[in-house]
PDB file of C-alpha atoms in Angstrom:
ATOM      1  CA  UNK A   1       0.000   0.000   0.000  1.00 85.00           C
ATOM      2  CA  UNK A   2       1.620   3.234  -1.200  1.00 86.00           C
ATOM      3  CA  UNK A   3      -0.624   5.495   0.860  1.00 94.00           C
ATOM      4  CA  UNK A   4      -2.039   7.107  -2.280  1.00 97.00           C
ATOM      5  CA  UNK A   5      -5.717   6.471  -2.820  1.00 98.00           C
ATOM      6  CA  UNK A   6      -7.666   6.784  -6.020  1.00 98.00           C
ATOM      7  CA  UNK A   7     -11.366   6.524  -6.658  1.00 97.00           C
ATOM      8  CA  UNK A   8     -13.137   5.041  -8.394  1.00 98.00           C
ATOM      9  CA  UNK A   9     -11.220   1.893  -9.214  1.00 97.00           C
ATOM     10  CA  UNK A  10     -13.195   1.257 -12.370  1.00 97.00           C
ATOM     11  CA  UNK A  11     -15.297   3.587 -14.464  1.00 97.00           C
ATOM     12  CA  UNK A  12     -17.376   2.678 -17.494  1.00 98.00           C
ATOM     13  CA  UNK A  13     -19.029   5.440 -19.423  1.00 98.00           C
ATOM     14  CA  UNK A  14     -20.146   6.451 -22.889  1.00 98.00           C
ATOM     15  CA  UNK A  15     -18.593   8.685 -25.492  1.00 98.00           C
ATOM     16  CA  UNK A  16     -19.336  12.345 -24.998  1.00 98.00           C
ATOM     17  CA  UNK A  17     -19.681  12.020 -21.250  1.00 98.00           C
ATOM     18  CA  UNK A  18     -17.691  13.700 -18.493  1.00 98.00           C
ATOM     19  CA  UNK A  19     -16.041  11.979 -15.547  1.00 98.00           C
ATOM     20  CA  UNK A  20     -14.039  12.997 -12.511  1.00 98.00           C
ATOM     21  CA  UNK A  21     -11.211  10.942 -11.073  1.00 98.00           C
ATOM     22  CA  UNK A  22     -10.133  11.580  -7.523  1.00 98.00           C
ATOM     23  CA  UNK A  23      -6.776  11.197  -5.836  1.00 98.00           C
ATOM     24  CA  UNK A  24      -5.640  11.611  -2.243  1.00 98.00           C
ATOM     25  CA  UNK A  25      -1.862  11.857  -1.874  1.00 97.00           C
ATOM     26  CA  UNK A  26       0.230  10.347   0.892  1.00 95.00           C
ATOM     27  CA  UNK A  27       0.126  12.268   4.115  1.00 94.00           C
ATOM     28  CA  UNK A  28       2.699  15.048   3.918  1.00 89.00           C
ATOM     29  CA  UNK A  29       3.190  14.922   0.148  1.00 92.00           C
ATOM     30  CA  UNK A  30       2.626  18.275  -1.508  1.00 90.00           C
ATOM     31  CA  UNK A  31       3.034  17.287  -5.124  1.00 91.00           C
ATOM     32  CA  UNK A  32       0.503  15.330  -7.161  1.00 94.00           C
ATOM     33  CA  UNK A  33       1.029  13.971 -10.658  1.00 94.00           C
ATOM     34  CA  UNK A  34      -1.424  12.491 -13.128  1.00 96.00           C
ATOM     35  CA  UNK A  35      -0.434   9.894 -15.705  1.00 96.00           C
ATOM     36  CA  UNK A  36      -2.264   8.071 -18.458  1.00 96.00           C
ATOM     37  CA  UNK A  37      -1.290   4.521 -19.377  1.00 95.00           C
ATOM     38  CA  UNK A  38      -2.837   2.826 -22.377  1.00 89.00           C
ATOM     39  CA  UNK A  39      -2.505  -0.899 -23.071  1.00 77.00           C
ATOM     40  CA  UNK A  40       1.148  -1.916 -23.137  1.00 63.00           C
ATOM     41  CA  UNK A  41       2.130   1.730 -23.172  1.00 72.00           C
ATOM     42  CA  UNK A  42       4.389   3.671 -20.938  1.00 82.00           C
ATOM     43  CA  UNK A  43       3.415   6.347 -18.492  1.00 90.00           C
ATOM     44  CA  UNK A  44       2.243   9.458 -20.276  1.00 90.00           C
ATOM     45  CA  UNK A  45       2.591  12.433 -17.974  1.00 90.00           C
ATOM     46  CA  UNK A  46      -0.471  14.643 -17.961  1.00 94.00           C
ATOM     47  CA  UNK A  47      -0.127  17.317 -15.305  1.00 94.00           C
ATOM     48  CA  UNK A  48       1.459  18.146 -11.965  1.00 92.00           C
ATOM     49  CA  UNK A  49       0.275  20.200  -9.027  1.00 93.00           C
ATOM     50  CA  UNK A  50       2.324  21.377  -6.099  1.00 90.00           C
ATOM     51  CA  UNK A  51       0.642  22.706  -2.989  1.00 91.00           C
ATOM     52  CA  UNK A  52      -2.424  23.736  -4.921  1.00 93.00           C
ATOM     53  CA  UNK A  53      -0.705  25.286  -7.916  1.00 93.00           C
ATOM     54  CA  UNK A  54      -0.204  23.851 -11.372  1.00 92.00           C
ATOM     55  CA  UNK A  55       3.522  23.261 -11.904  1.00 89.00           C
ATOM     56  CA  UNK A  56       3.932  21.318 -15.099  1.00 88.00           C
ATOM     57  CA  UNK A  57       1.861  20.202 -18.035  1.00 89.00           C
ATOM     58  CA  UNK A  58       2.504  17.271 -20.286  1.00 88.00           C
ATOM     59  CA  UNK A  59       0.486  15.737 -23.075  1.00 81.00           C
ATOM     60  CA  UNK A  60      -2.828  16.727 -21.597  1.00 92.00           C
ATOM     61  CA  UNK A  61      -5.712  17.309 -23.960  1.00 93.00           C
ATOM     62  CA  UNK A  62      -7.761  20.486 -23.744  1.00 95.00           C
ATOM     63  CA  UNK A  63     -10.756  18.304 -22.883  1.00 97.00           C
ATOM     64  CA  UNK A  64      -8.942  17.303 -19.700  1.00 97.00           C
ATOM     65  CA  UNK A  65      -8.417  19.497 -16.669  1.00 96.00           C
ATOM     66  CA  UNK A  66      -7.268  19.040 -13.123  1.00 97.00           C
ATOM     67  CA  UNK A  67      -7.032  20.848  -9.843  1.00 97.00           C
ATOM     68  CA  UNK A  68      -5.568  20.385  -6.395  1.00 97.00           C
ATOM     69  CA  UNK A  69      -7.602  21.463  -3.437  1.00 96.00           C
ATOM     70  CA  UNK A  70      -6.476  23.064  -0.130  1.00 95.00           C
ATOM     71  CA  UNK A  71      -6.529  19.654   1.555  1.00 95.00           C
ATOM     72  CA  UNK A  72      -4.137  18.537  -1.230  1.00 95.00           C
ATOM     73  CA  UNK A  73      -6.414  15.999  -2.825  1.00 97.00           C
ATOM     74  CA  UNK A  74      -6.639  16.293  -6.579  1.00 98.00           C
ATOM     75  CA  UNK A  75      -9.244  15.688  -9.228  1.00 98.00           C
ATOM     76  CA  UNK A  76      -8.783  14.987 -12.908  1.00 98.00           C
ATOM     77  CA  UNK A  77     -11.745  15.936 -15.064  1.00 98.00           C
ATOM     78  CA  UNK A  78     -12.171  14.312 -18.447  1.00 98.00           C
ATOM     79  CA  UNK A  79     -14.887  15.664 -20.727  1.00 97.00           C
ATOM     80  CA  UNK A  80     -16.315  14.939 -24.173  1.00 97.00           C
ATOM     81  CA  UNK A  81     -14.913  11.470 -23.772  1.00 98.00           C
ATOM     82  CA  UNK A  82     -13.777   9.519 -26.809  1.00 97.00           C
ATOM     83  CA  UNK A  83     -13.081   5.828 -27.267  1.00 96.00           C
ATOM     84  CA  UNK A  84      -9.365   6.582 -27.299  1.00 93.00           C
ATOM     85  CA  UNK A  85      -9.533   7.971 -23.781  1.00 95.00           C
ATOM     86  CA  UNK A  86      -9.980   4.444 -22.444  1.00 96.00           C
ATOM     87  CA  UNK A  87      -6.911   3.850 -20.328  1.00 96.00           C
ATOM     88  CA  UNK A  88      -5.543   3.424 -16.856  1.00 97.00           C
ATOM     89  CA  UNK A  89      -5.116   6.742 -15.068  1.00 98.00           C
ATOM     90  CA  UNK A  90      -2.596   6.891 -12.264  1.00 98.00           C
ATOM     91  CA  UNK A  91      -2.112   9.508  -9.659  1.00 97.00           C
ATOM     92  CA  UNK A  92       1.231   9.741  -7.892  1.00 96.00           C
ATOM     93  CA  UNK A  93       2.494  11.918  -5.102  1.00 94.00           C
ATOM     94  CA  UNK A  94       5.860  12.937  -3.762  1.00 91.00           C
ATOM     95  CA  UNK A  95       7.137  15.024  -0.901  1.00 84.00           C
ATOM     96  CA  UNK A  96       9.725  16.917  -2.974  1.00 73.00           C
ATOM     97  CA  UNK A  97      12.114  17.812  -0.216  1.00 61.00           C
ATOM     98  CA  UNK A  98      15.831  17.381   0.387  1.00 52.00           C
ATOM     99  CA  UNK A  99      16.481  15.995  -3.076  1.00 57.00           C
ATOM    100  CA  UNK A 100      14.151  13.069  -2.582  1.00 62.00           C
ATOM    101  CA  UNK A 101      11.520  13.027  -5.274  1.00 78.00           C
ATOM    102  CA  UNK A 102      10.518   9.408  -5.536  1.00 89.00           C
ATOM    103  CA  UNK A 103       6.924   9.117  -6.563  1.00 93.00           C
ATOM    104  CA  UNK A 104       4.322   6.949  -4.879  1.00 95.00           C
ATOM    105  CA  UNK A 105       1.626   5.713  -7.189  1.00 97.00           C
ATOM    106  CA  UNK A 106      -1.974   5.008  -6.415  1.00 98.00           C
ATOM    107  CA  UNK A 107      -3.717   1.853  -7.620  1.00 97.00           C
ATOM    108  CA  UNK A 108      -5.139   3.658 -10.647  1.00 97.00           C
ATOM    109  CA  UNK A 109      -8.545   4.201 -12.146  1.00 98.00           C
ATOM    110  CA  UNK A 110      -9.401   2.083 -15.156  1.00 97.00           C
ATOM    111  CA  UNK A 111     -11.580   4.112 -17.497  1.00 97.00           C
ATOM    112  CA  UNK A 112     -13.533   2.380 -20.226  1.00 97.00           C
ATOM    113  CA  UNK A 113     -15.337   4.531 -22.769  1.00 97.00           C
ATOM    114  CA  UNK A 114     -17.961   2.659 -24.787  1.00 96.00           C
TER     115      UNK A 114
ATOM    116  CA  UNK B   1      12.824  18.674 -24.330  1.00 74.00           C
ATOM    117  CA  UNK B   2      14.423  15.993 -22.248  1.00 79.00           C
ATOM    118  CA  UNK B   3      14.040  12.441 -23.500  1.00 89.00           C
ATOM    119  CA  UNK B   4      14.626   9.201 -21.649  1.00 93.00           C
ATOM    120  CA  UNK B   5      14.944   6.145 -23.842  1.00 95.00           C
ATOM    121  CA  UNK B   6      14.858   2.547 -22.692  1.00 96.00           C
ATOM    122  CA  UNK B   7      15.851  -0.611 -24.480  1.00 96.00           C
ATOM    123  CA  UNK B   8      14.755  -3.235 -25.117  1.00 97.00           C
ATOM    124  CA  UNK B   9      11.017  -2.648 -25.206  1.00 94.00           C
ATOM    125  CA  UNK B  10      10.330  -6.322 -24.641  1.00 95.00           C
ATOM    126  CA  UNK B  11      12.449  -9.142 -23.224  1.00 97.00           C
ATOM    127  CA  UNK B  12      11.493 -12.775 -22.937  1.00 97.00           C
ATOM    128  CA  UNK B  13      13.750 -15.000 -20.863  1.00 97.00           C
ATOM    129  CA  UNK B  14      13.722 -18.485 -19.460  1.00 97.00           C
ATOM    130  CA  UNK B  15      13.639 -18.683 -15.706  1.00 97.00           C
ATOM    131  CA  UNK B  16      17.209 -18.648 -14.438  1.00 97.00           C
ATOM    132  CA  UNK B  17      18.568 -16.505 -17.270  1.00 98.00           C
ATOM    133  CA  UNK B  18      19.890 -13.016 -16.670  1.00 98.00           C
ATOM    134  CA  UNK B  19      18.161  -9.853 -17.825  1.00 97.00           C
ATOM    135  CA  UNK B  20      19.371  -6.323 -18.453  1.00 98.00           C
ATOM    136  CA  UNK B  21      17.519  -3.150 -19.397  1.00 98.00           C
ATOM    137  CA  UNK B  22      19.249   0.047 -20.429  1.00 98.00           C
ATOM    138  CA  UNK B  23      18.229   3.631 -19.986  1.00 98.00           C
ATOM    139  CA  UNK B  24      19.652   6.662 -21.785  1.00 97.00           C
ATOM    140  CA  UNK B  25      18.883  10.301 -21.206  1.00 95.00           C
ATOM    141  CA  UNK B  26      19.351  13.135 -23.666  1.00 92.00           C
ATOM    142  CA  UNK B  27      20.545  15.328 -20.793  1.00 91.00           C
ATOM    143  CA  UNK B  28      22.702  14.879 -17.723  1.00 93.00           C
ATOM    144  CA  UNK B  29      20.662  13.765 -14.759  1.00 92.00           C
ATOM    145  CA  UNK B  30      21.053  14.753 -11.131  1.00 90.00           C
ATOM    146  CA  UNK B  31      19.677  11.334 -10.226  1.00 92.00           C
ATOM    147  CA  UNK B  32      17.896   8.419 -11.795  1.00 95.00           C
ATOM    148  CA  UNK B  33      15.127   6.269 -10.394  1.00 95.00           C
ATOM    149  CA  UNK B  34      13.851   2.815 -11.256  1.00 97.00           C
ATOM    150  CA  UNK B  35      10.298   1.585 -10.886  1.00 97.00           C
ATOM    151  CA  UNK B  36       8.660  -1.789 -11.356  1.00 97.00           C
ATOM    152  CA  UNK B  37       5.085  -2.343 -12.412  1.00 96.00           C
ATOM    153  CA  UNK B  38       3.685  -5.827 -11.994  1.00 96.00           C
ATOM    154  CA  UNK B  39       0.961  -6.916 -14.452  1.00 93.00           C
ATOM    155  CA  UNK B  40      -2.276  -5.316 -13.330  1.00 91.00           C
ATOM    156  CA  UNK B  41      -0.486  -3.240 -10.737  1.00 95.00           C
ATOM    157  CA  UNK B  42       0.896   0.226 -10.309  1.00 96.00           C
ATOM    158  CA  UNK B  43       4.501   1.414 -10.586  1.00 97.00           C
ATOM    159  CA  UNK B  44       6.481   0.899  -7.424  1.00 97.00           C
ATOM    160  CA  UNK B  45       9.700   2.715  -6.620  1.00 95.00           C
ATOM    161  CA  UNK B  46      12.752   0.432  -6.529  1.00 97.00           C
ATOM    162  CA  UNK B  47      15.781   2.642  -6.092  1.00 96.00           C
ATOM    163  CA  UNK B  48      17.389   6.011  -6.704  1.00 94.00           C
ATOM    164  CA  UNK B  49      20.975   6.510  -7.892  1.00 96.00           C
ATOM    165  CA  UNK B  50      22.659   9.849  -7.396  1.00 94.00           C
ATOM    166  CA  UNK B  51      26.415   9.605  -7.794  1.00 95.00           C
ATOM    167  CA  UNK B  52      28.376   9.254 -11.007  1.00 97.00           C
ATOM    168  CA  UNK B  53      29.360   5.614 -11.501  1.00 97.00           C
ATOM    169  CA  UNK B  54      27.200   4.488  -8.578  1.00 97.00           C
ATOM    170  CA  UNK B  55      26.331   0.811  -8.293  1.00 98.00           C
ATOM    171  CA  UNK B  56      23.676  -0.469  -5.943  1.00 98.00           C
ATOM    172  CA  UNK B  57      22.443  -3.982  -5.341  1.00 98.00           C
ATOM    173  CA  UNK B  58      19.164  -5.311  -4.086  1.00 97.00           C
ATOM    174  CA  UNK B  59      19.451  -9.097  -3.824  1.00 97.00           C
ATOM    175  CA  UNK B  60      19.540 -10.272  -7.465  1.00 98.00           C
ATOM    176  CA  UNK B  61      19.074  -6.749  -8.880  1.00 98.00           C
ATOM    177  CA  UNK B  62      22.067  -4.559  -9.726  1.00 98.00           C
ATOM    178  CA  UNK B  63      21.594  -0.922 -10.667  1.00 98.00           C
ATOM    179  CA  UNK B  64      24.269   1.233 -12.274  1.00 98.00           C
ATOM    180  CA  UNK B  65      24.485   4.948 -12.984  1.00 98.00           C
ATOM    181  CA  UNK B  66      26.869   5.938 -15.752  1.00 97.00           C
ATOM    182  CA  UNK B  67      29.950   8.034 -15.243  1.00 96.00           C
ATOM    183  CA  UNK B  68      28.467  10.842 -17.317  1.00 96.00           C
ATOM    184  CA  UNK B  69      25.156  10.545 -15.451  1.00 95.00           C
ATOM    185  CA  UNK B  70      23.271  10.148 -18.722  1.00 96.00           C
ATOM    186  CA  UNK B  71      22.709   6.419 -18.697  1.00 97.00           C
ATOM    187  CA  UNK B  72      21.764   3.675 -16.340  1.00 98.00           C
ATOM    188  CA  UNK B  73      21.133  -0.026 -16.326  1.00 98.00           C
ATOM    189  CA  UNK B  74      19.254  -2.601 -14.317  1.00 98.00           C
ATOM    190  CA  UNK B  75      20.552  -6.157 -14.315  1.00 98.00           C
ATOM    191  CA  UNK B  76      18.678  -9.095 -12.834  1.00 98.00           C
ATOM    192  CA  UNK B  77      20.647 -12.251 -12.154  1.00 98.00           C
ATOM    193  CA  UNK B  78      18.936 -15.625 -12.444  1.00 98.00           C
ATOM    194  CA  UNK B  79      15.445 -14.357 -13.153  1.00 98.00           C
ATOM    195  CA  UNK B  80      12.455 -15.785 -11.366  1.00 97.00           C
ATOM    196  CA  UNK B  81       8.800 -15.740 -12.348  1.00 96.00           C
ATOM    197  CA  UNK B  82       8.245 -13.114  -9.674  1.00 97.00           C
ATOM    198  CA  UNK B  83      10.415 -10.727 -11.718  1.00 98.00           C
ATOM    199  CA  UNK B  84       7.812 -10.384 -14.468  1.00 98.00           C
ATOM    200  CA  UNK B  85       6.588  -6.883 -15.068  1.00 96.00           C
ATOM    201  CA  UNK B  86       7.560  -3.607 -16.657  1.00 96.00           C
ATOM    202  CA  UNK B  87      10.679  -1.830 -15.487  1.00 97.00           C
ATOM    203  CA  UNK B  88      10.819   1.938 -15.905  1.00 97.00           C
ATOM    204  CA  UNK B  89      13.675   4.333 -15.419  1.00 97.00           C
ATOM    205  CA  UNK B  90      12.936   7.972 -14.668  1.00 94.00           C
ATOM    206  CA  UNK B  91      14.952  11.127 -14.344  1.00 91.00           C
ATOM    207  CA  UNK B  92      14.193  14.631 -13.061  1.00 87.00           C
ATOM    208  CA  UNK B  93      12.642  16.712 -15.786  1.00 79.00           C
ATOM    209  CA  UNK B  94      14.921  19.659 -15.243  1.00 69.00           C
ATOM    210  CA  UNK B  95      12.264  21.534 -13.344  1.00 65.00           C
ATOM    211  CA  UNK B  96      11.750  21.672  -9.639  1.00 60.00           C
ATOM    212  CA  UNK B  97       8.901  20.228  -7.660  1.00 66.00           C
ATOM    213  CA  UNK B  98       9.729  16.642  -8.458  1.00 76.00           C
ATOM    214  CA  UNK B  99       8.482  16.091 -11.993  1.00 82.00           C
ATOM    215  CA  UNK B 100      10.049  13.027 -13.590  1.00 87.00           C
ATOM    216  CA  UNK B 101      10.503  11.976 -17.181  1.00 89.00           C
ATOM    217  CA  UNK B 102       9.859   8.249 -17.505  1.00 92.00           C
ATOM    218  CA  UNK B 103      11.352   5.929 -20.081  1.00 94.00           C
ATOM    219  CA  UNK B 104       8.975   3.797 -22.132  1.00 94.00           C
ATOM    220  CA  UNK B 105       9.699   0.794 -19.966  1.00 95.00           C
ATOM    221  CA  UNK B 106      10.961  -2.712 -20.629  1.00 96.00           C
ATOM    222  CA  UNK B 107       8.372  -5.466 -20.382  1.00 95.00           C
ATOM    223  CA  UNK B 108       9.968  -8.593 -18.941  1.00 97.00           C
ATOM    224  CA  UNK B 109       8.397 -11.996 -19.407  1.00 97.00           C
ATOM    225  CA  UNK B 110       9.906 -14.969 -17.592  1.00 97.00           C
ATOM    226  CA  UNK B 111       9.049 -18.425 -18.865  1.00 95.00           C
ATOM    227  CA  UNK B 112       9.158 -21.184 -16.223  1.00 91.00           C
TER     228      UNK B 112
END
């Protein structure tokens, strides 16, 4: 157990719909990262938040958005869903202090768009 | 931008054979990390290397960081079926706040 929680575990929805994925980082971790992993693919970095502020953006579509709340949990919003958005979405967190930036991954949310 | 390349993409071995995956960065890294993702699981941190030429061992796993701090390798001696999974290397993305650039990963299959 990494200490990072993600809900829901599975999500099945239809094209054109909007969903929200939720992530709670490890206690004490200020940074949250979102990744997308398609079948047999690597980890595609989407976006990073640090202490409530957006810090880095990767290959995140305009239909996707995220935020980090004052309690440090984060949500990833995916809208106008397409079949190609079906993937495993991971949230990770790290403390980012003293040179240690190892990331702790949550169990992921498997999104299926039908 | 920074790129981290890993080879091979796939590796099939017989149980008991050795396995090596290589990681190369387009830029010098302050450190490099390795993660393992079991089938159906999430990436799990294995180790971080910081010093030029550093070698670290974890039981049958040996991790090396190149002298120029642009490449790294993970070697598994006498693979076991429990070693199956995808191995990722990752390096700091050049920005602060902990962002990492991950390699594409090497998918290891071990045949009993």
